[in-house]
Amino acid sequence: MPSTTGPAAPLAAAFLLVLLPLAGCVQAHSGQGGKPDGSSAPNSWSSSRLAHAKALVHHPGTSRTARSTPASARVGALFAHDTSGDHFCTASVVASPGKSLLITAAHCVHGGGRGGYNRDIVFAPAYRNGRTPDGIWQPSSIVVDPRWAASGDPDHDVAFIVLKPLNGKRIAEVLGANRLGTDKGFANMVRITGYPANGDEPITCSNRSTQQSAHQMRIVCTGYSGGTSGSPWLTGFDPVTQSGSVIGVIGGYQHGGSTDDVSYSPYFDASVRKLYGQAVAREK
């Protein structure tokens, strides 16, 4: 729930007061957990209407459950072996000539100097509550930077996964894809969608990224716990095409962040573009 303390509180309160006369125009969304109890006062709002009004006060950096859209369907959970176990990371579809690529964090698929590739994985796009509406996809190849493989260098914590076709289709043919964006600068308004390991639905959040170090980006978004590594940082989103540019993934410094509310990504530069080219060469 968005905080009602600190500098944003007066603005949020004022916004809610403006909404009060418009009570008849506010339609409550169903299925949202954690709503406050309704008051028994004769002219009070119902708990559902009050919760919806609070949701209209947008707080950058506060996550919420992601809606089911074509854009969110391109993001999915990574599972070990099959979907009978727990999901452990997040990945997303990125555009390529062969229409078969995912992007994620390297530490999701390779030990980084402590081990080799983790190839016994599957990708479940649009996964929600045990359902896999767009199928379960298997990798044919995984590509990480040699500097990650040698030493786990956090500045190169990026990986591409080439997927096998499913039912005669390639994944971007089914779901579409976001573009890969490189050298876009450190300060961008981005949207991050990912799968916490302790939940069965994706969360999403928008905020402005900043520079953490020479090759790392930082963002404040609540609730990005274990399992969200690899979540795409999407900018330049076009609501018509439902696509944008992936300019980062949760990973890098502290494997993406040691707290749930601050996340990091390696900066996407020419080395990521080169790695992308190596993955494209493996598409069939």
CSV table of C-alpha atoms in Angstrom, one decimal:
chain,number,residue,atom,x,y,z
A,1,MET,CA,0.0,0.0,0.0
A,2,PRO,CA,1.3,3.5,-0.7
A,3,SER,CA,2.7,5.3,2.3
A,4,THR,CA,0.7,8.1,3.8
A,5,THR,CA,3.6,9.6,5.7
A,6,GLY,CA,6.3,12.0,4.7
A,7,PRO,CA,6.2,14.8,2.0
A,8,ALA,CA,3.7,13.0,-0.2
A,9,ALA,CA,1.0,12.7,2.5
A,10,PRO,CA,-0.6,16.2,2.1
A,11,LEU,CA,-0.8,15.8,-1.7
A,12,ALA,CA,-2.4,12.3,-1.3
A,13,ALA,CA,-4.9,13.6,1.3
A,14,ALA,CA,-5.8,16.6,-0.9
A,15,PHE,CA,-6.3,14.4,-3.9
A,16,LEU,CA,-8.7,12.1,-1.9
A,17,LEU,CA,-10.7,15.2,-0.7
A,18,VAL,CA,-11.1,16.2,-4.3
A,19,LEU,CA,-12.4,12.7,-5.2
A,20,LEU,CA,-15.0,12.7,-2.4
A,21,PRO,CA,-17.7,14.6,-4.4
A,22,LEU,CA,-17.1,12.2,-7.3
A,23,ALA,CA,-18.1,9.2,-5.3
A,24,GLY,CA,-20.7,8.1,-7.8
A,25,CYS,CA,-18.2,8.1,-10.6
A,26,VAL,CA,-15.7,5.8,-8.9
A,27,GLN,CA,-16.1,2.1,-9.7
A,28,ALA,CA,-14.4,-0.4,-7.4
A,29,HIS,CA,-12.1,-3.1,-8.8
A,30,SER,CA,-12.8,-6.6,-7.5
A,31,GLY,CA,-10.1,-9.0,-6.4
A,32,GLN,CA,-7.8,-6.6,-4.7
A,33,GLY,CA,-6.6,-7.8,-1.3
A,34,GLY,CA,-5.7,-5.8,1.8
A,35,LYS,CA,-8.5,-3.3,1.6
A,36,PRO,CA,-9.3,-1.3,4.7
A,37,ASP,CA,-12.5,-2.0,6.7
A,38,GLY,CA,-15.5,0.1,5.7
A,39,SER,CA,-17.0,2.6,8.2
A,40,SER,CA,-20.5,2.2,9.5
A,41,ALA,CA,-21.2,5.9,9.3
A,42,PRO,CA,-24.3,6.7,7.1
A,43,ASN,CA,-22.5,8.7,4.4
A,44,SER,CA,-19.1,6.9,4.4
A,45,TRP,CA,-17.5,5.3,1.5
A,46,SER,CA,-17.4,1.5,1.2
A,47,SER,CA,-14.1,-0.1,1.8
A,48,SER,CA,-13.8,-1.0,-1.9
A,49,ARG,CA,-14.5,2.6,-3.1
A,50,LEU,CA,-12.0,4.0,-0.6
A,51,ALA,CA,-9.3,1.5,-1.7
A,52,HIS,CA,-9.9,2.4,-5.3
A,53,ALA,CA,-9.6,6.1,-4.6
A,54,LYS,CA,-6.3,5.5,-2.8
A,55,ALA,CA,-5.1,3.5,-5.9
A,56,LEU,CA,-5.7,6.6,-8.0
A,57,VAL,CA,-3.0,8.5,-6.1
A,58,HIS,CA,0.0,7.3,-8.0
A,59,HIS,CA,3.1,7.0,-6.0
A,60,PRO,CA,6.2,6.4,-8.1
A,61,GLY,CA,8.2,3.5,-6.8
A,62,THR,CA,5.2,1.7,-5.3
A,63,SER,CA,4.5,-1.8,-6.8
A,64,ARG,CA,1.1,-3.3,-7.5
A,65,THR,CA,-0.1,-6.5,-9.1
A,66,ALA,CA,0.5,-6.4,-12.9
A,67,ARG,CA,-2.6,-6.4,-15.1
A,68,SER,CA,-3.0,-9.1,-17.8
A,69,THR,CA,-2.0,-7.2,-21.0
A,70,PRO,CA,0.0,-8.1,-24.1
A,71,ALA,CA,2.9,-6.3,-22.6
A,72,SER,CA,2.9,-8.2,-19.3
A,73,ALA,CA,2.5,-11.5,-21.2
A,74,ARG,CA,6.0,-11.0,-22.6
A,75,VAL,CA,7.3,-11.3,-19.0
A,76,GLY,CA,7.4,-14.7,-17.4
A,77,ALA,CA,8.8,-16.8,-14.6
A,78,LEU,CA,11.8,-19.1,-14.8
A,79,PHE,CA,11.3,-22.5,-13.2
A,80,ALA,CA,13.8,-25.3,-12.5
A,81,HIS,CA,13.0,-28.4,-14.7
A,82,ASP,CA,9.2,-27.8,-15.0
A,83,THR,CA,6.5,-25.7,-13.4
A,84,SER,CA,5.8,-28.2,-10.6
A,85,GLY,CA,8.3,-26.5,-8.4
A,86,ASP,CA,9.0,-23.0,-7.4
A,87,HIS,CA,9.9,-20.2,-9.8
A,88,PHE,CA,13.2,-18.6,-9.0
A,89,CYS,CA,13.8,-15.8,-11.5
A,90,THR,CA,12.1,-13.6,-14.2
A,91,ALA,CA,12.8,-13.2,-17.9
A,92,SER,CA,11.2,-11.4,-20.8
A,93,VAL,CA,10.9,-11.7,-24.6
A,94,VAL,CA,13.3,-9.4,-26.6
A,95,ALA,CA,13.0,-8.7,-30.3
A,96,SER,CA,15.5,-10.6,-32.6
A,97,PRO,CA,15.6,-11.8,-36.2
A,98,GLY,CA,14.9,-15.4,-35.2
A,99,LYS,CA,12.0,-14.3,-32.8
A,100,SER,CA,13.3,-16.7,-30.1
A,101,LEU,CA,15.2,-14.6,-27.5
A,102,LEU,CA,14.7,-13.9,-23.8
A,103,ILE,CA,16.7,-11.6,-21.7
A,104,THR,CA,17.4,-12.1,-17.9
A,105,ALA,CA,20.1,-11.8,-15.4
A,106,ALA,CA,23.3,-13.9,-15.8
A,107,HIS,CA,23.2,-15.0,-12.2
A,108,CYS,CA,19.9,-16.7,-12.9
A,109,VAL,CA,21.4,-19.1,-15.5
A,110,HIS,CA,25.2,-19.3,-14.7
A,111,GLY,CA,27.2,-19.6,-11.5
A,112,GLY,CA,29.6,-16.8,-12.4
A,113,GLY,CA,33.0,-18.2,-11.7
A,114,ARG,CA,31.6,-20.7,-9.1
A,115,GLY,CA,29.9,-23.0,-11.6
A,116,GLY,CA,28.6,-23.5,-15.1
A,117,TYR,CA,25.3,-23.1,-16.9
A,118,ASN,CA,21.9,-23.9,-15.4
A,119,ARG,CA,20.2,-25.4,-18.5
A,120,ASP,CA,17.5,-27.4,-16.8
A,121,ILE,CA,15.0,-24.5,-16.8
A,122,VAL,CA,11.7,-23.6,-18.4
A,123,PHE,CA,10.1,-20.3,-19.1
A,124,ALA,CA,6.4,-19.7,-18.4
A,125,PRO,CA,5.2,-16.4,-19.9
A,126,ALA,CA,2.1,-14.7,-18.3
A,127,TYR,CA,2.3,-17.3,-15.4
A,128,ARG,CA,-0.4,-16.6,-12.8
A,129,ASN,CA,-1.6,-18.8,-10.0
A,130,GLY,CA,-0.4,-22.1,-11.5
A,131,ARG,CA,-1.7,-21.3,-15.0
A,132,THR,CA,0.5,-21.1,-18.1
A,133,PRO,CA,-1.8,-19.6,-20.7
A,134,ASP,CA,1.0,-19.2,-23.3
A,135,GLY,CA,2.8,-22.5,-22.8
A,136,ILE,CA,6.0,-23.7,-21.2
A,137,TRP,CA,9.1,-23.0,-23.3
A,138,GLN,CA,12.5,-24.8,-23.1
A,139,PRO,CA,15.9,-23.3,-23.9
A,140,SER,CA,18.1,-24.4,-26.8
A,141,SER,CA,21.1,-22.1,-25.8
A,142,ILE,CA,22.1,-19.7,-23.1
A,143,VAL,CA,24.7,-16.9,-23.6
A,144,VAL,CA,26.5,-14.9,-20.9
A,145,ASP,CA,29.5,-12.6,-21.1
A,146,PRO,CA,32.9,-14.3,-20.6
A,147,ARG,CA,33.7,-11.8,-17.9
A,148,TRP,CA,30.6,-13.0,-16.0
A,149,ALA,CA,31.5,-16.6,-16.5
A,150,ALA,CA,35.1,-16.1,-15.3
A,151,SER,CA,34.5,-14.1,-12.2
A,152,GLY,CA,30.8,-13.1,-11.7
A,153,ASP,CA,31.6,-9.5,-12.6
A,154,PRO,CA,28.4,-7.6,-11.7
A,155,ASP,CA,28.8,-5.2,-14.5
A,156,HIS,CA,28.1,-8.1,-16.9
A,157,ASP,CA,25.2,-9.7,-15.1
A,158,VAL,CA,23.1,-10.1,-18.2
A,159,ALA,CA,22.1,-13.2,-20.2
A,160,PHE,CA,20.2,-14.1,-23.3
A,161,ILE,CA,18.3,-17.4,-23.7
A,162,VAL,CA,17.5,-18.8,-27.1
A,163,LEU,CA,14.2,-20.8,-26.9
A,164,LYS,CA,13.1,-23.8,-28.8
A,165,PRO,CA,9.9,-23.4,-30.9
A,166,LEU,CA,6.7,-24.6,-29.2
A,167,ASN,CA,3.9,-26.2,-31.3
A,168,GLY,CA,5.7,-25.0,-34.4
A,169,LYS,CA,5.8,-21.3,-33.3
A,170,ARG,CA,8.6,-19.1,-32.0
A,171,ILE,CA,7.9,-17.1,-28.9
A,172,ALA,CA,7.9,-13.6,-30.4
A,173,GLU,CA,5.5,-14.8,-33.1
A,174,VAL,CA,3.1,-15.7,-30.3
A,175,LEU,CA,3.6,-12.8,-27.9
A,176,GLY,CA,5.5,-10.1,-29.7
A,177,ALA,CA,8.6,-8.6,-28.1
A,178,ASN,CA,10.2,-5.5,-26.7
A,179,ARG,CA,13.3,-4.0,-28.3
A,180,LEU,CA,16.7,-4.1,-26.8
A,181,GLY,CA,17.9,-0.6,-25.8
A,182,THR,CA,21.5,0.3,-25.3
A,183,ASP,CA,23.3,3.5,-24.4
A,184,LYS,CA,20.1,5.2,-23.3
A,185,GLY,CA,21.6,7.0,-20.3
A,186,PHE,CA,21.2,6.4,-16.6
A,187,ALA,CA,18.1,8.6,-15.9
A,188,ASN,CA,15.0,7.2,-17.5
A,189,MET,CA,11.4,6.7,-16.5
A,190,VAL,CA,11.1,2.9,-16.5
A,191,ARG,CA,8.5,0.2,-15.8
A,192,ILE,CA,9.7,-3.0,-14.1
A,193,THR,CA,7.5,-6.2,-14.1
A,194,GLY,CA,8.7,-9.3,-12.3
A,195,TYR,CA,7.8,-12.4,-10.3
A,196,PRO,CA,8.6,-12.5,-6.5
A,197,ALA,CA,9.3,-16.1,-5.6
A,198,ASN,CA,6.8,-15.9,-2.7
A,199,GLY,CA,3.9,-15.0,-5.0
A,200,ASP,CA,2.1,-16.4,-8.0
A,201,GLU,CA,1.4,-13.2,-9.8
A,202,PRO,CA,3.7,-10.6,-11.3
A,203,ILE,CA,4.1,-7.2,-9.8
A,204,THR,CA,4.9,-4.0,-11.6
A,205,CYS,CA,6.2,-0.5,-10.7
A,206,SER,CA,7.3,2.7,-12.5
A,207,ASN,CA,9.9,5.1,-11.3
A,208,ARG,CA,12.9,7.1,-12.6
A,209,SER,CA,16.2,5.3,-12.7
A,210,THR,CA,19.4,6.9,-11.5
A,211,GLN,CA,23.2,6.2,-11.7
A,212,GLN,CA,24.6,3.9,-9.0
A,213,SER,CA,28.2,3.7,-10.3
A,214,ALA,CA,30.1,3.9,-13.5
A,215,HIS,CA,28.3,0.8,-14.9
A,216,GLN,CA,25.3,0.3,-12.7
A,217,MET,CA,21.8,1.8,-12.5
A,218,ARG,CA,19.6,2.1,-9.4
A,219,ILE,CA,15.8,2.4,-8.9
A,220,VAL,CA,13.5,2.6,-5.9
A,221,CYS,CA,10.5,0.2,-6.3
A,222,THR,CA,8.8,-1.6,-3.4
A,223,GLY,CA,8.5,-5.4,-3.0
A,224,TYR,CA,11.1,-6.7,-5.5
A,225,SER,CA,12.2,-9.6,-3.4
A,226,GLY,CA,13.9,-12.9,-4.4
A,227,GLY,CA,12.6,-14.2,-7.7
A,228,THR,CA,12.5,-10.8,-9.4
A,229,SER,CA,16.1,-11.1,-10.7
A,230,GLY,CA,16.0,-10.7,-14.5
A,231,SER,CA,12.9,-8.5,-14.5
A,232,PRO,CA,13.1,-6.1,-17.5
A,233,TRP,CA,13.5,-2.3,-17.1
A,234,LEU,CA,11.2,-1.0,-19.8
A,235,THR,CA,11.3,2.5,-21.2
A,236,GLY,CA,9.6,4.4,-24.0
A,237,PHE,CA,6.5,2.3,-23.7
A,238,ASP,CA,4.0,2.8,-26.6
A,239,PRO,CA,0.4,1.9,-25.5
A,240,VAL,CA,-0.6,1.4,-29.1
A,241,THR,CA,2.0,-1.3,-29.9
A,242,GLN,CA,2.2,-2.4,-26.2
A,243,SER,CA,6.0,-2.4,-26.5
A,244,GLY,CA,9.1,-0.5,-25.4
A,245,SER,CA,12.8,-0.8,-25.0
A,246,VAL,CA,14.5,-3.0,-22.4
A,247,ILE,CA,17.4,-1.0,-21.0
A,248,GLY,CA,18.2,-3.1,-17.9
A,249,VAL,CA,17.3,-6.2,-15.9
A,250,ILE,CA,17.3,-6.6,-12.1
A,251,GLY,CA,20.8,-7.8,-11.4
A,252,GLY,CA,24.3,-6.5,-11.2
A,253,TYR,CA,25.3,-4.9,-7.9
A,254,GLN,CA,24.3,-7.2,-5.0
A,255,HIS,CA,22.8,-9.5,-7.5
A,256,GLY,CA,20.1,-6.9,-8.0
A,257,GLY,CA,19.8,-5.5,-4.5
A,258,SER,CA,20.0,-6.8,-0.9
A,259,THR,CA,16.7,-5.1,0.1
A,260,ASP,CA,13.3,-5.5,-1.5
A,261,ASP,CA,12.7,-1.8,-2.2
A,262,VAL,CA,15.9,-0.8,-4.0
A,263,SER,CA,17.1,-2.6,-7.2
A,264,TYR,CA,20.0,-2.4,-9.5
A,265,SER,CA,20.9,-3.2,-13.1
A,266,PRO,CA,24.1,-3.3,-15.2
A,267,TYR,CA,24.2,-0.4,-17.6
A,268,PHE,CA,23.3,-1.6,-21.1
A,269,ASP,CA,26.1,-0.5,-23.4
A,270,ALA,CA,28.1,-1.9,-26.4
A,271,SER,CA,29.1,-5.0,-24.5
A,272,VAL,CA,25.4,-6.0,-24.1
A,273,ARG,CA,24.8,-5.2,-27.7
A,274,LYS,CA,27.7,-7.5,-28.6
A,275,LEU,CA,26.3,-10.3,-26.3
A,276,TYR,CA,22.9,-9.9,-28.0
A,277,GLY,CA,24.6,-10.4,-31.4
A,278,GLN,CA,26.2,-13.6,-30.1
A,279,ALA,CA,22.8,-14.9,-29.0
A,280,VAL,CA,21.2,-13.9,-32.4
A,281,ALA,CA,23.9,-16.0,-34.1
A,282,ARG,CA,22.6,-19.1,-32.2
A,283,GLU,CA,19.0,-18.7,-33.3
A,284,LYS,CA,18.0,-21.2,-35.9
